[in-house]
Every structure is written in C-alpha cells, then in structure tokens.
CSV table of C-alpha atoms in Angstrom, one decimal:
chain,number,residue,atom,x,y,z
A,1,MET,CA,63.4,-8.9,3.5
A,2,VAL,CA,61.7,-9.6,0.2
A,3,PHE,CA,63.5,-12.9,-0.3
A,4,ASN,CA,62.6,-14.0,3.3
A,5,ARG,CA,58.9,-13.2,2.5
A,6,ILE,CA,59.1,-15.2,-0.7
A,7,ASN,CA,60.7,-18.2,0.9
A,8,GLN,CA,58.1,-18.1,3.7
A,9,PHE,CA,55.3,-17.9,1.0
A,10,PHE,CA,56.7,-20.9,-0.9
A,11,THR,CA,56.8,-23.0,2.3
A,12,ASP,CA,53.3,-22.1,3.2
A,13,SER,CA,51.3,-25.0,2.0
A,14,SER,CA,48.0,-23.1,2.3
A,15,ALA,CA,49.3,-20.5,-0.1
A,16,CYS,CA,50.9,-22.7,-2.7
A,17,ARG,CA,49.1,-26.0,-2.8
A,18,PRO,CA,46.2,-26.2,-5.3
A,19,ARG,CA,43.0,-27.0,-3.4
A,20,LYS,CA,41.9,-29.3,-6.3
A,21,PRO,CA,44.5,-32.1,-6.8
A,22,ASP,CA,43.6,-33.2,-10.3
A,23,LEU,CA,44.9,-30.4,-12.6
A,24,PRO,CA,45.2,-30.6,-16.3
A,25,ASP,CA,48.9,-31.2,-17.3
A,26,ASN,CA,49.4,-27.7,-18.6
A,27,LEU,CA,48.0,-26.0,-15.5
A,28,ALA,CA,50.0,-28.4,-13.2
A,29,GLU,CA,53.1,-27.4,-15.1
A,30,ILE,CA,52.3,-23.7,-14.7
A,31,TYR,CA,52.0,-24.3,-10.9
A,32,ARG,CA,55.3,-26.2,-10.8
A,33,GLN,CA,57.1,-23.5,-12.7
A,34,ALA,CA,55.6,-20.8,-10.5
A,35,GLN,CA,56.9,-22.6,-7.4
A,36,ASN,CA,60.3,-22.7,-9.0
A,37,GLY,CA,60.4,-18.9,-9.3
A,38,HIS,CA,59.4,-18.4,-12.9
A,39,VAL,CA,57.7,-15.0,-13.1
A,40,LEU,CA,55.6,-15.7,-16.1
A,41,GLU,CA,54.1,-18.8,-14.6
A,42,GLN,CA,53.6,-17.0,-11.3
A,43,VAL,CA,51.4,-14.5,-13.1
A,44,LEU,CA,49.6,-17.2,-15.0
A,45,TRP,CA,48.9,-19.2,-11.8
A,46,GLY,CA,47.6,-16.0,-10.2
A,47,LYS,CA,45.3,-15.5,-13.1
A,48,ALA,CA,44.1,-19.1,-12.7
A,49,LEU,CA,43.2,-18.4,-9.1
A,50,LEU,CA,41.1,-15.5,-10.4
A,51,ASP,CA,39.3,-17.3,-13.1
A,52,SER,CA,39.7,-21.1,-13.7
A,53,GLN,CA,37.3,-24.0,-13.6
A,54,TYR,CA,40.0,-26.2,-12.1
A,55,VAL,CA,40.9,-24.3,-8.9
A,56,PRO,CA,38.6,-22.3,-6.5
A,57,ARG,CA,38.7,-18.6,-7.0
A,58,ASP,CA,41.0,-17.0,-4.4
A,59,VAL,CA,41.7,-13.3,-5.0
A,60,ASP,CA,43.9,-13.0,-1.9
A,61,ARG,CA,46.3,-15.7,-3.1
A,62,ALA,CA,46.2,-14.5,-6.6
A,63,ARG,CA,47.4,-11.1,-5.5
A,64,GLU,CA,50.2,-12.6,-3.5
A,65,TRP,CA,51.5,-14.5,-6.5
A,66,PHE,CA,51.4,-11.3,-8.6
A,67,ALA,CA,53.3,-9.5,-5.8
A,68,ILE,CA,56.0,-12.1,-5.8
A,69,ALA,CA,56.5,-11.7,-9.6
A,70,ALA,CA,56.3,-7.9,-9.3
A,71,ALA,CA,59.1,-8.0,-6.7
A,72,ALA,CA,61.3,-9.3,-9.6
A,73,ASN,CA,60.4,-6.2,-11.7
A,74,TYR,CA,58.1,-8.2,-14.0
A,75,GLY,CA,55.9,-5.8,-15.9
A,76,PRO,CA,52.8,-8.1,-16.4
A,77,ALA,CA,52.8,-8.7,-12.6
A,78,HIS,CA,52.6,-5.0,-11.9
A,79,ASN,CA,49.8,-4.8,-14.5
A,80,MET,CA,47.8,-7.5,-12.6
A,81,LEU,CA,48.4,-5.7,-9.3
A,82,GLY,CA,47.0,-2.7,-11.0
A,83,ARG,CA,43.9,-4.7,-11.9
A,84,CYS,CA,43.6,-5.9,-8.3
A,85,ALA,CA,43.7,-2.4,-7.0
A,86,GLN,CA,41.3,-1.1,-9.7
A,87,PHE,CA,38.7,-3.7,-8.9
A,88,GLY,CA,39.4,-4.5,-5.3
A,89,TRP,CA,40.6,-8.1,-5.8
A,90,GLY,CA,42.3,-9.1,-2.6
A,91,CYS,CA,42.8,-5.5,-1.5
A,92,PRO,CA,40.8,-2.3,-1.0
A,93,LEU,CA,39.8,-0.6,-4.3
A,94,ASP,CA,42.3,2.1,-4.8
A,95,LEU,CA,42.6,3.8,-8.2
A,96,GLU,CA,45.7,5.8,-7.4
A,97,GLU,CA,47.4,2.5,-6.4
A,98,ALA,CA,46.2,1.0,-9.6
A,99,VAL,CA,47.8,3.8,-11.6
A,100,ARG,CA,51.1,3.4,-9.7
A,101,HIS,CA,51.2,-0.2,-10.8
A,102,TYR,CA,50.1,0.5,-14.4
A,103,ARG,CA,52.8,3.2,-14.6
A,104,LYS,CA,55.4,0.7,-13.4
A,105,ALA,CA,54.2,-1.9,-15.8
A,106,ALA,CA,54.4,0.7,-18.6
A,107,GLU,CA,57.9,1.6,-17.6
A,108,LEU,CA,58.8,-2.1,-17.9
A,109,ASP,CA,57.3,-2.0,-21.4
A,110,ASP,CA,54.3,-4.2,-20.7
A,111,LEU,CA,51.7,-3.6,-23.4
A,112,TRP,CA,48.7,-4.2,-21.2
A,113,GLY,CA,50.1,-1.9,-18.6
A,114,ILE,CA,50.5,0.8,-21.2
A,115,TYR,CA,47.0,0.3,-22.4
A,116,ASN,CA,45.5,0.3,-18.9
A,117,LEU,CA,47.4,3.5,-18.0
A,118,GLY,CA,46.0,5.0,-21.1
A,119,ILE,CA,42.5,4.1,-20.1
A,120,CYS,CA,43.0,5.7,-16.7
A,121,HIS,CA,44.2,8.9,-18.3
A,122,MET,CA,41.3,8.9,-20.8
A,123,ARG,CA,38.7,8.5,-18.0
A,124,GLY,CA,40.5,10.4,-15.3
A,125,MET,CA,40.6,7.4,-13.0
A,126,GLY,CA,43.2,7.8,-10.2
A,127,VAL,CA,45.1,10.3,-12.4
A,128,GLU,CA,44.5,13.5,-14.2
A,129,ASN,CA,42.1,13.3,-17.2
A,130,SER,CA,44.4,13.8,-20.2
A,131,ARG,CA,43.5,12.8,-23.7
A,132,ARG,CA,47.0,13.8,-24.8
A,133,ALA,CA,48.6,11.3,-22.4
A,134,ALA,CA,46.1,8.6,-23.4
A,135,PHE,CA,46.8,9.2,-27.1
A,136,VAL,CA,50.5,8.9,-26.6
A,137,LEU,CA,50.1,5.6,-24.6
A,138,PHE,CA,47.6,4.0,-27.0
A,139,ARG,CA,49.8,4.9,-30.0
A,140,ARG,CA,52.8,3.4,-28.3
A,141,ALA,CA,51.1,0.1,-27.6
A,142,ALA,CA,49.3,0.1,-31.0
A,143,LEU,CA,52.6,0.4,-32.8
A,144,ARG,CA,53.8,-2.7,-30.9
A,145,GLY,CA,50.7,-4.7,-32.0
A,146,HIS,CA,48.3,-4.4,-29.1
A,147,ALA,CA,44.9,-4.8,-30.7
A,148,LYS,CA,42.8,-3.0,-28.1
A,149,SER,CA,45.1,0.0,-28.3
A,150,MET,CA,44.8,-0.1,-32.1
A,151,ASN,CA,41.0,0.3,-31.7
A,152,LEU,CA,41.3,3.3,-29.5
A,153,LEU,CA,44.0,4.9,-31.6
A,154,ALA,CA,41.6,4.5,-34.5
A,155,ARG,CA,39.0,6.3,-32.5
A,156,PHE,CA,41.3,9.2,-31.7
A,157,ILE,CA,42.3,9.5,-35.3
A,158,GLU,CA,38.7,9.3,-36.5
A,159,GLU,CA,37.5,12.0,-34.1
A,160,GLY,CA,40.5,14.2,-34.4
A,161,TRP,CA,41.4,14.0,-30.7
A,162,GLU,CA,45.0,15.1,-30.2
A,163,THR,CA,45.8,14.4,-33.8
A,164,PRO,CA,44.4,15.6,-37.2
A,165,ALA,CA,41.2,13.7,-38.2
A,166,ASN,CA,42.0,11.2,-40.9
A,167,PRO,CA,39.2,8.7,-41.8
A,168,ILE,CA,41.4,6.6,-44.1
A,169,ALA,CA,44.1,6.1,-41.4
A,170,ALA,CA,41.4,5.5,-38.8
A,171,LEU,CA,39.9,2.7,-41.0
A,172,GLU,CA,43.3,1.1,-41.4
A,173,TRP,CA,43.8,1.0,-37.6
A,174,TYR,CA,40.3,-0.4,-37.1
A,175,GLN,CA,41.1,-3.2,-39.5
A,176,LYS,CA,44.4,-3.9,-37.8
A,177,SER,CA,42.5,-4.1,-34.5
A,178,ALA,CA,39.8,-6.3,-35.9
A,179,ASP,CA,42.4,-8.7,-37.5
A,180,GLY,CA,44.3,-8.7,-34.2
A,181,GLY,CA,41.2,-10.2,-32.5
A,182,ASP,CA,39.7,-7.2,-30.6
A,183,TYR,CA,35.9,-7.5,-30.6
A,184,ARG,CA,35.5,-3.7,-30.3
A,185,GLY,CA,37.7,-3.2,-33.3
A,186,GLN,CA,35.8,-5.9,-35.2
A,187,HIS,CA,32.5,-4.2,-34.5
A,188,ASN,CA,33.8,-0.7,-35.3
A,189,TYR,CA,35.4,-2.0,-38.5
A,190,ALA,CA,32.2,-3.8,-39.5
A,191,THR,CA,30.1,-0.7,-39.0
A,192,ALA,CA,32.5,1.3,-41.2
A,193,LEU,CA,32.4,-1.4,-43.9
A,194,VAL,CA,28.6,-1.2,-44.1
A,195,GLY,CA,29.0,2.5,-44.7
A,196,LEU,CA,31.5,1.8,-47.5
A,197,GLY,CA,29.0,-0.6,-49.2
A,198,ARG,CA,30.9,-3.8,-48.2
A,199,PRO,CA,28.2,-5.7,-46.3
A,200,ASP,CA,29.6,-9.2,-46.8
A,201,GLU,CA,32.9,-8.2,-45.2
A,202,ALA,CA,31.0,-6.5,-42.4
A,203,LEU,CA,29.2,-9.6,-41.6
A,204,HIS,CA,32.4,-11.6,-41.4
A,205,TYR,CA,33.8,-9.3,-38.7
A,206,TRP,CA,30.5,-9.2,-36.8
A,207,ARG,CA,30.5,-13.0,-36.8
A,208,MET,CA,33.9,-12.9,-35.1
A,209,ALA,CA,32.9,-10.1,-32.6
A,210,VAL,CA,29.7,-11.8,-31.4
A,211,LYS,CA,31.6,-14.6,-29.7
A,212,ASP,CA,33.4,-12.6,-27.0
A,213,ALA,CA,31.7,-9.2,-27.1
A,214,THR,CA,30.6,-7.5,-23.9
A,215,PRO,CA,27.0,-6.4,-23.3
A,216,ASP,CA,27.6,-2.8,-24.6
A,217,ILE,CA,29.1,-4.1,-27.9
A,218,LEU,CA,26.3,-6.7,-28.2
A,219,GLN,CA,23.7,-4.0,-27.9
A,220,ALA,CA,25.6,-1.8,-30.4
A,221,MET,CA,25.7,-4.7,-32.9
A,222,TYR,CA,22.0,-5.3,-32.3
A,223,ARG,CA,21.2,-1.6,-33.2
A,224,GLU,CA,23.4,-1.7,-36.3
A,225,LEU,CA,22.0,-4.9,-37.6
A,226,HIS,CA,18.4,-3.6,-37.1
A,227,GLN,CA,19.0,-0.5,-39.1
A,228,PRO,CA,17.1,-0.2,-42.4
A,229,GLY,CA,19.1,-1.8,-45.2
A,230,ALA,CA,21.5,-3.5,-42.8
A,231,PRO,CA,23.1,-6.8,-44.1
A,232,GLN,CA,21.2,-9.9,-43.1
A,233,ASP,CA,22.5,-13.1,-41.6
A,234,PRO,CA,19.9,-15.2,-39.8
A,235,GLU,CA,22.5,-17.4,-38.1
A,236,LEU,CA,24.4,-14.3,-36.8
A,237,MET,CA,21.2,-12.8,-35.5
A,238,GLU,CA,20.2,-16.0,-33.7
A,239,THR,CA,23.6,-16.1,-32.0
A,240,LEU,CA,23.4,-12.4,-31.2
A,241,HIS,CA,20.0,-12.7,-29.6
A,242,ALA,CA,21.1,-15.8,-27.6
A,243,ARG,CA,24.1,-14.0,-26.2
A,244,LEU,CA,22.1,-10.9,-25.4
A,245,GLU,CA,19.5,-13.0,-23.6
A,246,ALA,CA,22.3,-14.8,-21.6
A,247,VAL,CA,24.1,-11.7,-20.4
A,248,MET,CA,21.1,-9.2,-20.2
A,249,PRO,CA,17.9,-11.2,-19.9
A,250,GLY,CA,14.9,-9.3,-21.2
A,251,THR,CA,16.8,-6.3,-22.6
A,252,ARG,CA,16.1,-6.8,-26.3
C-alpha cells in the first residue's frame, strides 16, 4: 500500500514537478535525488517548498514529501511532520500528533526531534508538562553537539532545575552553545561575560547573535546593551536598531 502510494506520487507531475523551471544547480540536484528515492533530499526538497525563493511555497506538497521519507523510517522526516502538525502546515494543527512524530524522530536518534520533544515536555504542549523529561532530552541532544539543546541544558544547570545548580558548568554549556552557532546561547553567554568583567568578549558574541536573533532575543539584547556601564559598540547598536525596526516597527 505504501509503495503504491509512493509510486503514484512520483508519477503525479503536479506533485513532483517544480513550478519554477530554472532552479540553481544544487536545488535541481536535490529535487532529482528526491525523485530517485533519497530520503535526505526528500526532506530537503520539502523544506524548499516551505521556504525558498526559487519555488512557490506549498505546504501541502512539502508535507507529502516529508511523509514519503517518514515511511522509510527517516528521523528528520518525522521531525518535519511534527513541525507541520505543530504549526498547521498542510494539515490541521494538532499538538498530540506533533508529539507522536517528535517521539518517533527521537527514537530514530534525530537531534532536532529530541530537542523538539524536549520543548513540548518543557511547555506541556501535547504532552504532560515535565521538566525532568525535558532535561533528559536536552542533555541527550547536547551531549551529541546540538547547540540549541546546549543552551537549554545550561539554563537547567544555572537554575538548578532537575539537577544541582552549578554556575561554572552552566557557563561552559552556554559557551559551547554560543560557539555552536545558537543565537540564544550567544546572547546568554555574552550577558554572563559582562557580569564576569569581560566586555570585549561579550560584544564579540552579541555581534554574532544579532544577525539571526528572533525579536525576543533582539529586545533582550537591547535591554542589556542599554544598562548603565554596558560595553559600547556603535556599529553593533546600529545593526541592532535596524533589525528591531525591521521585525518590530516602532517598538524601541
């Protein structure tokens, strides 16, 4: 039944053919490999259908590609089906369904699935609220190098949630998260560095964070950088103000 559905999907030109014929070589190759049954590229093509300047956004088709890869027990595909269910992309919003897919992704050792399942437990979304379960999941992914999980593990250790409070260990995990590229980890580590009297290092991490930070972190950066005695960097402040104005006009 599954293979019949997959074969039918591949022969459906409306499902598989890009609506925009001129694709960059790398994206065209992803599409070709997806058609040939490669699960990684099926997920990548689905992501392109969610967010790419080269093909029109199509959440229904994106979800179908994720479903094909998930049928092959590919963890990242289950994680993306979880995202679809969590945000209502190509299907009704269903947090319990999202948790089922995140749990399957975690069983298949997908780091994003582990992290997203941890978020659901931490916030009580579609599953029981359990800091203990969240801590175990974040620690598992952090130990495997997942930068966002490192930041949350640091928070648990800093606050003493489900583990003894340990400021030194928390700082080490914030640094690992920051060096791993997570903008939340970069902001948290920069804030800690200011408190340790290391303003130049703090500015370095804030300069990295400002590029990709979401509005909540941009606002937190704004507050920190306007504290009395905060380190000064006019170029960073100009970038921060521009980004805030772009994402939240008139909020400064």
